[in-house]
Tab-separated table of N, CA and C in Angstrom:
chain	number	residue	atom	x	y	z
A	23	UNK	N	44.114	127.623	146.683
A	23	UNK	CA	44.021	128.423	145.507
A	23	UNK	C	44.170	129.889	145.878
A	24	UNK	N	45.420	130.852	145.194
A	24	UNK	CA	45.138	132.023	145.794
A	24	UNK	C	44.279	132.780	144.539
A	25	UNK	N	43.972	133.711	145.098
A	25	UNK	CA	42.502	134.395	144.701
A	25	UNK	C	43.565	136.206	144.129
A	26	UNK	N	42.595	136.308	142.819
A	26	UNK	CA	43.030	137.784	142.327
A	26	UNK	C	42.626	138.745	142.633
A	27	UNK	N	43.009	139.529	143.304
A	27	UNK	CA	41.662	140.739	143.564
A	27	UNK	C	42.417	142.468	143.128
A	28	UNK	N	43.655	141.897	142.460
A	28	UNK	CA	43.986	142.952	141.841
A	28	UNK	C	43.340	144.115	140.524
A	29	UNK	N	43.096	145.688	140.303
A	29	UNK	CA	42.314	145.733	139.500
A	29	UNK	C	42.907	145.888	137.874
A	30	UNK	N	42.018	145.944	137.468
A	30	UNK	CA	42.529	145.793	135.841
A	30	UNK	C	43.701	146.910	135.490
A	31	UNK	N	44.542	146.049	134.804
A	31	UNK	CA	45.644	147.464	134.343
A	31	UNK	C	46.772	147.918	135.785
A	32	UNK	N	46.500	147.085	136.661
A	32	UNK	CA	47.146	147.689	138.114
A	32	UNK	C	48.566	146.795	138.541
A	33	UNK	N	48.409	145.856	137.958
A	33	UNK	CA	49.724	144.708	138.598
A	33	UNK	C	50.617	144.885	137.172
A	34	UNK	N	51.666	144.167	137.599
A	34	UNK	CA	53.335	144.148	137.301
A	34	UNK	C	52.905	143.661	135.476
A	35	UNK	N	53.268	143.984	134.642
A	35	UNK	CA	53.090	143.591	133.318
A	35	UNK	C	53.669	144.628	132.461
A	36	UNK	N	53.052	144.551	131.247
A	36	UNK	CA	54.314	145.404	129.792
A	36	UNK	C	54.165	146.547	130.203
A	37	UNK	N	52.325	147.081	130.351
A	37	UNK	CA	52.084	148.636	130.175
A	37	UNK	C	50.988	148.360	131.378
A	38	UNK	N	51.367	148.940	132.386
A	38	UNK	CA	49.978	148.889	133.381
A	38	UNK	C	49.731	150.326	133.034
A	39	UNK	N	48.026	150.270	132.970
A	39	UNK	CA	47.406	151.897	132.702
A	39	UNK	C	47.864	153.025	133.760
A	40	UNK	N	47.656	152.637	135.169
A	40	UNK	CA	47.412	153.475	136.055
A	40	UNK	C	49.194	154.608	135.944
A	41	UNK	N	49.683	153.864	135.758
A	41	UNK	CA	51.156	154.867	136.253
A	41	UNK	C	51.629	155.431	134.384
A	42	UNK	N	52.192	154.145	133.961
A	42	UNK	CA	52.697	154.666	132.324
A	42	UNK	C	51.342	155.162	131.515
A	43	UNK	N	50.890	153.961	131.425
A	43	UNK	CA	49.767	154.146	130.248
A	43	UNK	C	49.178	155.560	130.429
A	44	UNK	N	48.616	155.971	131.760
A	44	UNK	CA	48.234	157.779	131.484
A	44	UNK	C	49.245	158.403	130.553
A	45	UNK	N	50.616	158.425	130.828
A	45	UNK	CA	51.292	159.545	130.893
A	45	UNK	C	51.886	159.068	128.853
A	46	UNK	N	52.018	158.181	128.909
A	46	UNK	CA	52.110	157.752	127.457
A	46	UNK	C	51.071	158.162	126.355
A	47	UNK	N	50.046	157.521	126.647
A	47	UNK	CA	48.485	158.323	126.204
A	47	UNK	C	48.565	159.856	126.233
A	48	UNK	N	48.616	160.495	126.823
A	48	UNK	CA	48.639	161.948	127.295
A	48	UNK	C	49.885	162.576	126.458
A	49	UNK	N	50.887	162.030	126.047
A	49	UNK	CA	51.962	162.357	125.495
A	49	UNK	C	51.831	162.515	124.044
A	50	UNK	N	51.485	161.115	123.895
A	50	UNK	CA	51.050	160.892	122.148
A	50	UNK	C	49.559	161.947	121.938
A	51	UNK	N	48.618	162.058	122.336
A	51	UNK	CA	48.200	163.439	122.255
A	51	UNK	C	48.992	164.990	122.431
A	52	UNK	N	48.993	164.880	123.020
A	52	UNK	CA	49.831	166.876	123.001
A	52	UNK	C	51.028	166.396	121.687
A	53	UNK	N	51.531	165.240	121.669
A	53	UNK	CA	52.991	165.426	120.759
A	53	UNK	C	52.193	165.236	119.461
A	54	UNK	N	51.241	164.277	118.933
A	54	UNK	CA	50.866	164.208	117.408
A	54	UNK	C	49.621	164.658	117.691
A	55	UNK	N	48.853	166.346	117.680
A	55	UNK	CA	47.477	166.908	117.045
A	55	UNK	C	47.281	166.340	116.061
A	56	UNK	N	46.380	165.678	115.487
A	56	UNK	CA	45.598	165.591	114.256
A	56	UNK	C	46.222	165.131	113.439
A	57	UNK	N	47.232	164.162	113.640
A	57	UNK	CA	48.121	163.279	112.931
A	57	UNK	C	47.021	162.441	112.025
A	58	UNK	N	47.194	162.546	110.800
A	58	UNK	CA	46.607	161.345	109.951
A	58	UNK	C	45.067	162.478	109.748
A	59	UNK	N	44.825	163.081	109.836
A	59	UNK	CA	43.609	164.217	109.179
A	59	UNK	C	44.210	165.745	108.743
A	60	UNK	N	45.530	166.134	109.209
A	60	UNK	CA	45.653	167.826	109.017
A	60	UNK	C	46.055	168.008	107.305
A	61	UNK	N	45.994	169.045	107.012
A	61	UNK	CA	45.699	169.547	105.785
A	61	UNK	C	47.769	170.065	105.096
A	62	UNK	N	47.802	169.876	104.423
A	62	UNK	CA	49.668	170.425	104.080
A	62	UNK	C	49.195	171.966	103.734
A	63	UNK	N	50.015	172.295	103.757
A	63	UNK	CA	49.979	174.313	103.276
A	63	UNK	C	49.491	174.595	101.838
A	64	UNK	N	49.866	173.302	100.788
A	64	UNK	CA	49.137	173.699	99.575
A	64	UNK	C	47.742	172.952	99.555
A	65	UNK	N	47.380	172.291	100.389
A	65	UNK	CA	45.945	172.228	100.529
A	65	UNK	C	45.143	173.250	101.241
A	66	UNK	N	46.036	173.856	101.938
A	66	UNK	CA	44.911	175.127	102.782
A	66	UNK	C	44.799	175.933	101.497
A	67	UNK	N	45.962	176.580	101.277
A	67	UNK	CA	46.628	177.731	100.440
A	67	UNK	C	44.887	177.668	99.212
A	68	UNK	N	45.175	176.135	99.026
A	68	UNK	CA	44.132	175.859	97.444
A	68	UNK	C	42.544	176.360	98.067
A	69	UNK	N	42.281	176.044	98.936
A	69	UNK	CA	40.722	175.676	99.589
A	69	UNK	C	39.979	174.601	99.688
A	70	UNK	N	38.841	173.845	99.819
A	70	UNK	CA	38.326	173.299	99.827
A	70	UNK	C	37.764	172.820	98.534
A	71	UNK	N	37.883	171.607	98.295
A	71	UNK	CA	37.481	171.255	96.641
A	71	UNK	C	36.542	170.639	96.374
A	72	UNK	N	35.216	171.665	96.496
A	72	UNK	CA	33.769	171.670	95.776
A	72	UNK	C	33.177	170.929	93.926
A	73	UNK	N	33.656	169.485	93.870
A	73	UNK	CA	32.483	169.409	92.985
A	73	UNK	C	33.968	169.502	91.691
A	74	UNK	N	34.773	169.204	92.202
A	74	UNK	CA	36.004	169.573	91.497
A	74	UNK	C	37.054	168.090	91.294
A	75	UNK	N	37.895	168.332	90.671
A	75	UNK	CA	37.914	169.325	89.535
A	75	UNK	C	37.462	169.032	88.431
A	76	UNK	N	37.117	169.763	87.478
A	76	UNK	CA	36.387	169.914	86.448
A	76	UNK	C	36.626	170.218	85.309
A	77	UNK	N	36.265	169.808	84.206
A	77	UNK	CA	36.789	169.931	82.502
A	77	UNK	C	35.808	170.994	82.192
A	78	UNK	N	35.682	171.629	80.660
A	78	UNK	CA	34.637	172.207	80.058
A	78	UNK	C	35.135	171.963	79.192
A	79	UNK	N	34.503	171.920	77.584
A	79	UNK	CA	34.675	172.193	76.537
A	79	UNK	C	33.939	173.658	76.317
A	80	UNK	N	34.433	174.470	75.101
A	80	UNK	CA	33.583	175.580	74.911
A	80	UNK	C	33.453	175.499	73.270
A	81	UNK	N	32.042	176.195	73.187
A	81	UNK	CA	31.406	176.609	72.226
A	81	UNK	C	31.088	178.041	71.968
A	82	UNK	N	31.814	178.287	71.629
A	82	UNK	CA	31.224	179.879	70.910
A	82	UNK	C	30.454	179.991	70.101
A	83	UNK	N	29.982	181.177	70.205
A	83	UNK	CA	28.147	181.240	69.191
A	83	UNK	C	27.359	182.761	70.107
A	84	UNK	N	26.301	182.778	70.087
A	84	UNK	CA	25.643	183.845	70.256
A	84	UNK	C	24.544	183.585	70.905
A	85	UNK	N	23.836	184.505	71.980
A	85	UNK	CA	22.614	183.921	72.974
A	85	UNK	C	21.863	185.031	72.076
A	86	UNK	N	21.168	184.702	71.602
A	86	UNK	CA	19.612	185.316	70.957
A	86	UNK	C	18.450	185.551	72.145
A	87	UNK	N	18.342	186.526	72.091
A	87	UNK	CA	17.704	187.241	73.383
A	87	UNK	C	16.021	187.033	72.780
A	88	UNK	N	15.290	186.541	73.540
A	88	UNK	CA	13.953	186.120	73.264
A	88	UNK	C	13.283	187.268	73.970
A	89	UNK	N	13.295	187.691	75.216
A	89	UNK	CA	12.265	188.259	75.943
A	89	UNK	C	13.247	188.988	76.665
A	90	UNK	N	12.701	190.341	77.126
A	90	UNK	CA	12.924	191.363	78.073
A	90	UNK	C	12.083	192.277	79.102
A	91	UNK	N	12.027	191.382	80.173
A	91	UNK	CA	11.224	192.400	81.104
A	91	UNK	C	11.320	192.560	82.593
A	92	UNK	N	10.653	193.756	82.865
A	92	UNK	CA	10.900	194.124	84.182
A	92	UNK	C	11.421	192.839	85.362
A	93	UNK	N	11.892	192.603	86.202
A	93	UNK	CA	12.221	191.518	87.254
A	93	UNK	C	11.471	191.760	88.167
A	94	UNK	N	10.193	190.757	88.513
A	94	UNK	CA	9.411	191.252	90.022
A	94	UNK	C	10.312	190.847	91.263
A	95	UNK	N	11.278	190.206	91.296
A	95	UNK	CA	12.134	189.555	92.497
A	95	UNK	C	13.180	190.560	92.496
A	96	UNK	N	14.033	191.114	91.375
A	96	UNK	CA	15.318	192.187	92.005
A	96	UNK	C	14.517	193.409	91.309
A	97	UNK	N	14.653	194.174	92.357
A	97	UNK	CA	14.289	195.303	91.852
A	97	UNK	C	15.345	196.402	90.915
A	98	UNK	N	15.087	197.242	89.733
A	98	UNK	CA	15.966	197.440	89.090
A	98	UNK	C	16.882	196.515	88.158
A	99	UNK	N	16.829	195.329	87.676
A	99	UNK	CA	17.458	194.446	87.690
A	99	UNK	C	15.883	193.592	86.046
A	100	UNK	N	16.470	193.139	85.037
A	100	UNK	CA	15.906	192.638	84.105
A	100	UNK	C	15.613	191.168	84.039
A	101	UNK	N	14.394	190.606	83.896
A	101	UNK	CA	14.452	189.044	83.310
A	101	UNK	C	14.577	188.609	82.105
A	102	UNK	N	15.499	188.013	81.286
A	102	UNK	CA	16.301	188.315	80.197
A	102	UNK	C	15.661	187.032	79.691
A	103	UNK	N	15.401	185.849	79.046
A	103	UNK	CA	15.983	185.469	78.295
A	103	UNK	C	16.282	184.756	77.186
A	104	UNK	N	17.079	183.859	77.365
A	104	UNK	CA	17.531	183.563	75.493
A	104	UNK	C	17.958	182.478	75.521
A	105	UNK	N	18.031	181.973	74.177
A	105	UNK	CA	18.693	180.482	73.195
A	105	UNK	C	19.473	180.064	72.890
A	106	UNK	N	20.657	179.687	72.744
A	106	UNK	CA	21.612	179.428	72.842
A	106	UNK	C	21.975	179.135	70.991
A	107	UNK	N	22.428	180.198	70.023
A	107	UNK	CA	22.929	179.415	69.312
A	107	UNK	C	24.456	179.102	68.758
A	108	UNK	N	25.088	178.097	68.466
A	108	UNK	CA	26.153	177.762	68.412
A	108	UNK	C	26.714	178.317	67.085
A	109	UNK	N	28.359	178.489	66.939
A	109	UNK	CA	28.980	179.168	65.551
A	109	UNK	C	29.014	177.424	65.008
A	110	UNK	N	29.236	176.723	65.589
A	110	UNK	CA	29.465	175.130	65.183
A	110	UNK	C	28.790	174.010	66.065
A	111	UNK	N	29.171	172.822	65.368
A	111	UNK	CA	28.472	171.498	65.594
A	111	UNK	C	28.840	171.692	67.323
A	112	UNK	N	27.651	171.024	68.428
A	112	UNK	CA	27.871	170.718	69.492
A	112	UNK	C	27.399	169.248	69.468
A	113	UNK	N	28.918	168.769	70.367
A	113	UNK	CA	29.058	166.863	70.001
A	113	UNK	C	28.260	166.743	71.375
A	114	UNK	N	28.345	167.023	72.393
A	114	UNK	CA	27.937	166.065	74.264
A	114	UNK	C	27.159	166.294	73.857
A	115	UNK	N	26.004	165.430	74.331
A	115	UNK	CA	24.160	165.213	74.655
A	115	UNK	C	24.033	166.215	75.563
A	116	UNK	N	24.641	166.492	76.565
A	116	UNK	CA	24.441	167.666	77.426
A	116	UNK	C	24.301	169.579	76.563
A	117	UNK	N	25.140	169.228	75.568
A	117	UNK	CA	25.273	170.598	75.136
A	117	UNK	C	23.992	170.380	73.609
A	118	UNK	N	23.702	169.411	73.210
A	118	UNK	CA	23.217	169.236	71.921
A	118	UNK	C	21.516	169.539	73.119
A	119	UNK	N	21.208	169.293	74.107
A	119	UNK	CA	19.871	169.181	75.135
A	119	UNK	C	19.680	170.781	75.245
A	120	UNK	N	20.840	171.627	75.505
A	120	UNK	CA	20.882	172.668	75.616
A	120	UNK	C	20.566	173.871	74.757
A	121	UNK	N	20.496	173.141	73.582
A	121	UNK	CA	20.235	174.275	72.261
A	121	UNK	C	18.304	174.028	72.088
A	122	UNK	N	17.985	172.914	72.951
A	122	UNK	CA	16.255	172.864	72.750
A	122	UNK	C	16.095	173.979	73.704
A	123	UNK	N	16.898	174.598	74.792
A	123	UNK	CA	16.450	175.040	75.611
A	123	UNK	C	16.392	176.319	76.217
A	124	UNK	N	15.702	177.595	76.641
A	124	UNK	CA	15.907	178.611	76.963
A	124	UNK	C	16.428	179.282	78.375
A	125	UNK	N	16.885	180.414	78.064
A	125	UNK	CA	17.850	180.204	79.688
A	125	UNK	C	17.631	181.449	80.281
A	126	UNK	N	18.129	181.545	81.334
A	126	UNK	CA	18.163	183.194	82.009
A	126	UNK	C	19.456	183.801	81.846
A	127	UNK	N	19.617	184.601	81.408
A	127	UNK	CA	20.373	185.556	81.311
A	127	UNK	C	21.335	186.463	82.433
A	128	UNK	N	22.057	185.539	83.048
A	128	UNK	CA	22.710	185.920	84.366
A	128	UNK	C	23.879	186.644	83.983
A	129	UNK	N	24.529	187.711	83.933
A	129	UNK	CA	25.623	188.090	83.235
A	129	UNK	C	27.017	187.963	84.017
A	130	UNK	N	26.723	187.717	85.543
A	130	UNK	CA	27.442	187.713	86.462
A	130	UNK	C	27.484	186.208	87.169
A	131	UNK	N	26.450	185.388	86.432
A	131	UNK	CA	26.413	184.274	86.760
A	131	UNK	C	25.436	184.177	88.222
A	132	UNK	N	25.276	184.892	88.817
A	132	UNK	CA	24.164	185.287	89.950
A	132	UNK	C	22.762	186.172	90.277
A	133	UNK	N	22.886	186.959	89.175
A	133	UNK	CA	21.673	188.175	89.239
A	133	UNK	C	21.548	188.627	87.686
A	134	UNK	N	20.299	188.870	88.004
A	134	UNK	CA	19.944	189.388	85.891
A	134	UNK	C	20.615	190.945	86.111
A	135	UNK	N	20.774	191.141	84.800
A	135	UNK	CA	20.859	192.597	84.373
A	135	UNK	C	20.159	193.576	84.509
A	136	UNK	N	21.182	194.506	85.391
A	136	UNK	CA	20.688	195.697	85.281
A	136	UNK	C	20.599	196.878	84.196
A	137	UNK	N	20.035	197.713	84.472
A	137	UNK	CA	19.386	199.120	83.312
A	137	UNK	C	20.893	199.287	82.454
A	138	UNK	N	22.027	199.198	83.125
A	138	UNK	CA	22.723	200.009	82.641
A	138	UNK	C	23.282	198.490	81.692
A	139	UNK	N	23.555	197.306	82.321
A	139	UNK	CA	24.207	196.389	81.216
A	139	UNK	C	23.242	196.132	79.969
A	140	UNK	N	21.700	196.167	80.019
A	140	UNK	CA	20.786	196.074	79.105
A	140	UNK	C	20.992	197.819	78.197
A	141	UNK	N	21.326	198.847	78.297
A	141	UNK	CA	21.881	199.786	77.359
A	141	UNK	C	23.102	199.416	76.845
A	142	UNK	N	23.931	199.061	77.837
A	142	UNK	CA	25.707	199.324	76.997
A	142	UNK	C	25.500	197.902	75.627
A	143	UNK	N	24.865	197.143	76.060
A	143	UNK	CA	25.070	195.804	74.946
A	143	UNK	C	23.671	195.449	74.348
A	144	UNK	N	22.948	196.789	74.509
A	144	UNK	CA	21.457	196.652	73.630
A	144	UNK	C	20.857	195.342	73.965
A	145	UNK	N	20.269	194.750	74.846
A	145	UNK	CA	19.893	193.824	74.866
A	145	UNK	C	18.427	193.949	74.696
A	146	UNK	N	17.597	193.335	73.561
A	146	UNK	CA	16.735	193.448	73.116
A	146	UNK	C	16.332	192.479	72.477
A	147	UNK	N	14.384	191.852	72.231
A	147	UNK	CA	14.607	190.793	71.483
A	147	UNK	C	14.525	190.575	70.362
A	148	UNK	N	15.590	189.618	70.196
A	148	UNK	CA	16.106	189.436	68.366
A	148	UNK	C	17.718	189.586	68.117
A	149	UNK	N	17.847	190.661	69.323
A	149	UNK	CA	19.521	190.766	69.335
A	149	UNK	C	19.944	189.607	69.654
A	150	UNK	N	21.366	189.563	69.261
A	150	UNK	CA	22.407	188.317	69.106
A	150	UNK	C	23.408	188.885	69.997
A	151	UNK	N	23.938	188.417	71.382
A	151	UNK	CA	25.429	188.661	71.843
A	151	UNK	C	25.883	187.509	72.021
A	152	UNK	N	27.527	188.039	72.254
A	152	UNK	CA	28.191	186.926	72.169
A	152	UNK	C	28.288	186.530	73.370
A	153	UNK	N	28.244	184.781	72.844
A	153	UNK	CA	27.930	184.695	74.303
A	153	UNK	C	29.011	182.302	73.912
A	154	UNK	N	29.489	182.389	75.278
A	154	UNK	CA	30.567	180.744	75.116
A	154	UNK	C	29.056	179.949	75.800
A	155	UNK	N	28.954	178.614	75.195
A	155	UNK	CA	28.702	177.761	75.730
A	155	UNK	C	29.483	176.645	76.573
A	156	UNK	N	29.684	176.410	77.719
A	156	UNK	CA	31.135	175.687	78.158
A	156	UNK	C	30.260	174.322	78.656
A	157	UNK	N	30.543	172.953	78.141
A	157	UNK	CA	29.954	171.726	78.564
A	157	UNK	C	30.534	171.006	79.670
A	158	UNK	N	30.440	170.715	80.573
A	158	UNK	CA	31.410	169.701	81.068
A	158	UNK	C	31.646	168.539	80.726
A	159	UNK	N	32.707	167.883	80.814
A	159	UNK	CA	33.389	166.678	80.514
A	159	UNK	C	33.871	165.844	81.260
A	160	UNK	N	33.877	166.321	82.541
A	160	UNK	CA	34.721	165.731	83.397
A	160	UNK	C	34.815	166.127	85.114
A	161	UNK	N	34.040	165.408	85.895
A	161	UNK	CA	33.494	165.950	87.165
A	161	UNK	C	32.387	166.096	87.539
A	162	UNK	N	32.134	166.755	88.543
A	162	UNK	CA	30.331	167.017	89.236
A	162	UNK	C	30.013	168.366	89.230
A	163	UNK	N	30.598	169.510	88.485
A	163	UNK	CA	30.269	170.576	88.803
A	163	UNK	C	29.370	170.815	87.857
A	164	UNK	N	28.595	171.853	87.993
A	164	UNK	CA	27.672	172.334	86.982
A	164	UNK	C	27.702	171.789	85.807
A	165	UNK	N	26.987	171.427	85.061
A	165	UNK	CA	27.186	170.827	83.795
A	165	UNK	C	27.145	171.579	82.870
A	166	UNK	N	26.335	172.929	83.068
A	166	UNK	CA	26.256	173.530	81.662
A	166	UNK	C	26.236	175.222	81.770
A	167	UNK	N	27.348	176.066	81.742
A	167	UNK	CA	27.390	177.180	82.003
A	167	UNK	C	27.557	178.351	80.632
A	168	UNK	N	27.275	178.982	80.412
A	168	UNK	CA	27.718	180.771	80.029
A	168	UNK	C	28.337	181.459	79.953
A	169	UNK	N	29.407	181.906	79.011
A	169	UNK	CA	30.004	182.806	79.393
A	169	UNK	C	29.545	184.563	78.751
A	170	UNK	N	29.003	185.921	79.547
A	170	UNK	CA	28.549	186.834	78.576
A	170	UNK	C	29.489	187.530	78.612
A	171	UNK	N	29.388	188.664	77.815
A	171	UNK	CA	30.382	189.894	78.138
A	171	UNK	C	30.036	190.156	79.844
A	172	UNK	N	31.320	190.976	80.127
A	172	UNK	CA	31.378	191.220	81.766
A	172	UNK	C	30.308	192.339	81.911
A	173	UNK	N	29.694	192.363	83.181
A	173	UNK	CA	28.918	193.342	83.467
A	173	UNK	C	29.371	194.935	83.299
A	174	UNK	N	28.737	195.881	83.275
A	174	UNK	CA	28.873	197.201	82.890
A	174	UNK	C	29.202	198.430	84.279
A	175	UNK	N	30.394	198.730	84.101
A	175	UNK	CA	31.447	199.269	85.345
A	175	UNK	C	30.691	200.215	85.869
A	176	UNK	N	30.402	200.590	87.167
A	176	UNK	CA	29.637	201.791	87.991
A	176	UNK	C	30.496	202.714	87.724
């Protein structure tokens, strides 16, 4: 009986590792980077797609300003806020939940109002601005956003 003592991948066959198989392996790396994961130019170009994409419906109507006072967290900066009421019928359960409910007054969508946007648009309570209710319909992003007048130019 003769005996094998050849090692794996080393004797005469399709692809022995030691001589081709490195240099084949080694090839198909450097020649295809990131084949089957890289991104095309209008996917970079776009960015990364957060929670997207996304529908709204909008509602126009007016945020009725309930309360106005100093902000202990931003300094200079107001805690605003108000109710949401609609010019018309709101159909989603999401937006019909929204009119029980009171909100903060972000005008920038990130930080309350400052001295100067609470003068230019009188914000006071009882005042009415205009203000979109936008619902979503379609996706994971925020469900229920605001639109106010734009903040007040330095």
């Amino acid at each position: 009986m003769r005996e094998n003592n050849r090692e794996i991948g080393s004797g005469p066959g399709l692809f022995p590792l030691k001589k081709k198989g490195f240099w084949t392996i080694l090839f198909l790396v450097a020649a295809f980077p990131g084949i089957g994961c890289s991104m095309t130019c209008s996917e970079i170009a776009r960015g990364p797609l957060v929670g997207g994409p996304c529908e709204y419906r909008s509602y126009p109507g007016q945020a009725e300003i309930l309360s106005v006072v100093p902000s202990t967290a931003a300094g200079g900066r107001f805690d605003v806020r108000f109710r949401f009421v609609p010019d018309g019928a709101v159909e989603e359960p999401l937006g019909k939940a929204a009119l029980e409910r009171t909100f903060s007054l972000l005008p920038d969508g990130e930080t309350p109002p400052d001295r100067a946007y609470i003068d230019r648009f009188d914000i006071r309570p009882g005042k009415r601005v205009a203000c979109t209710l936008k619902v979503i319909t379609r996706g994971t992003c925020t469900p229920i956003l605001f639109d106010f007048p734009p903040p007040a130019h330095r």
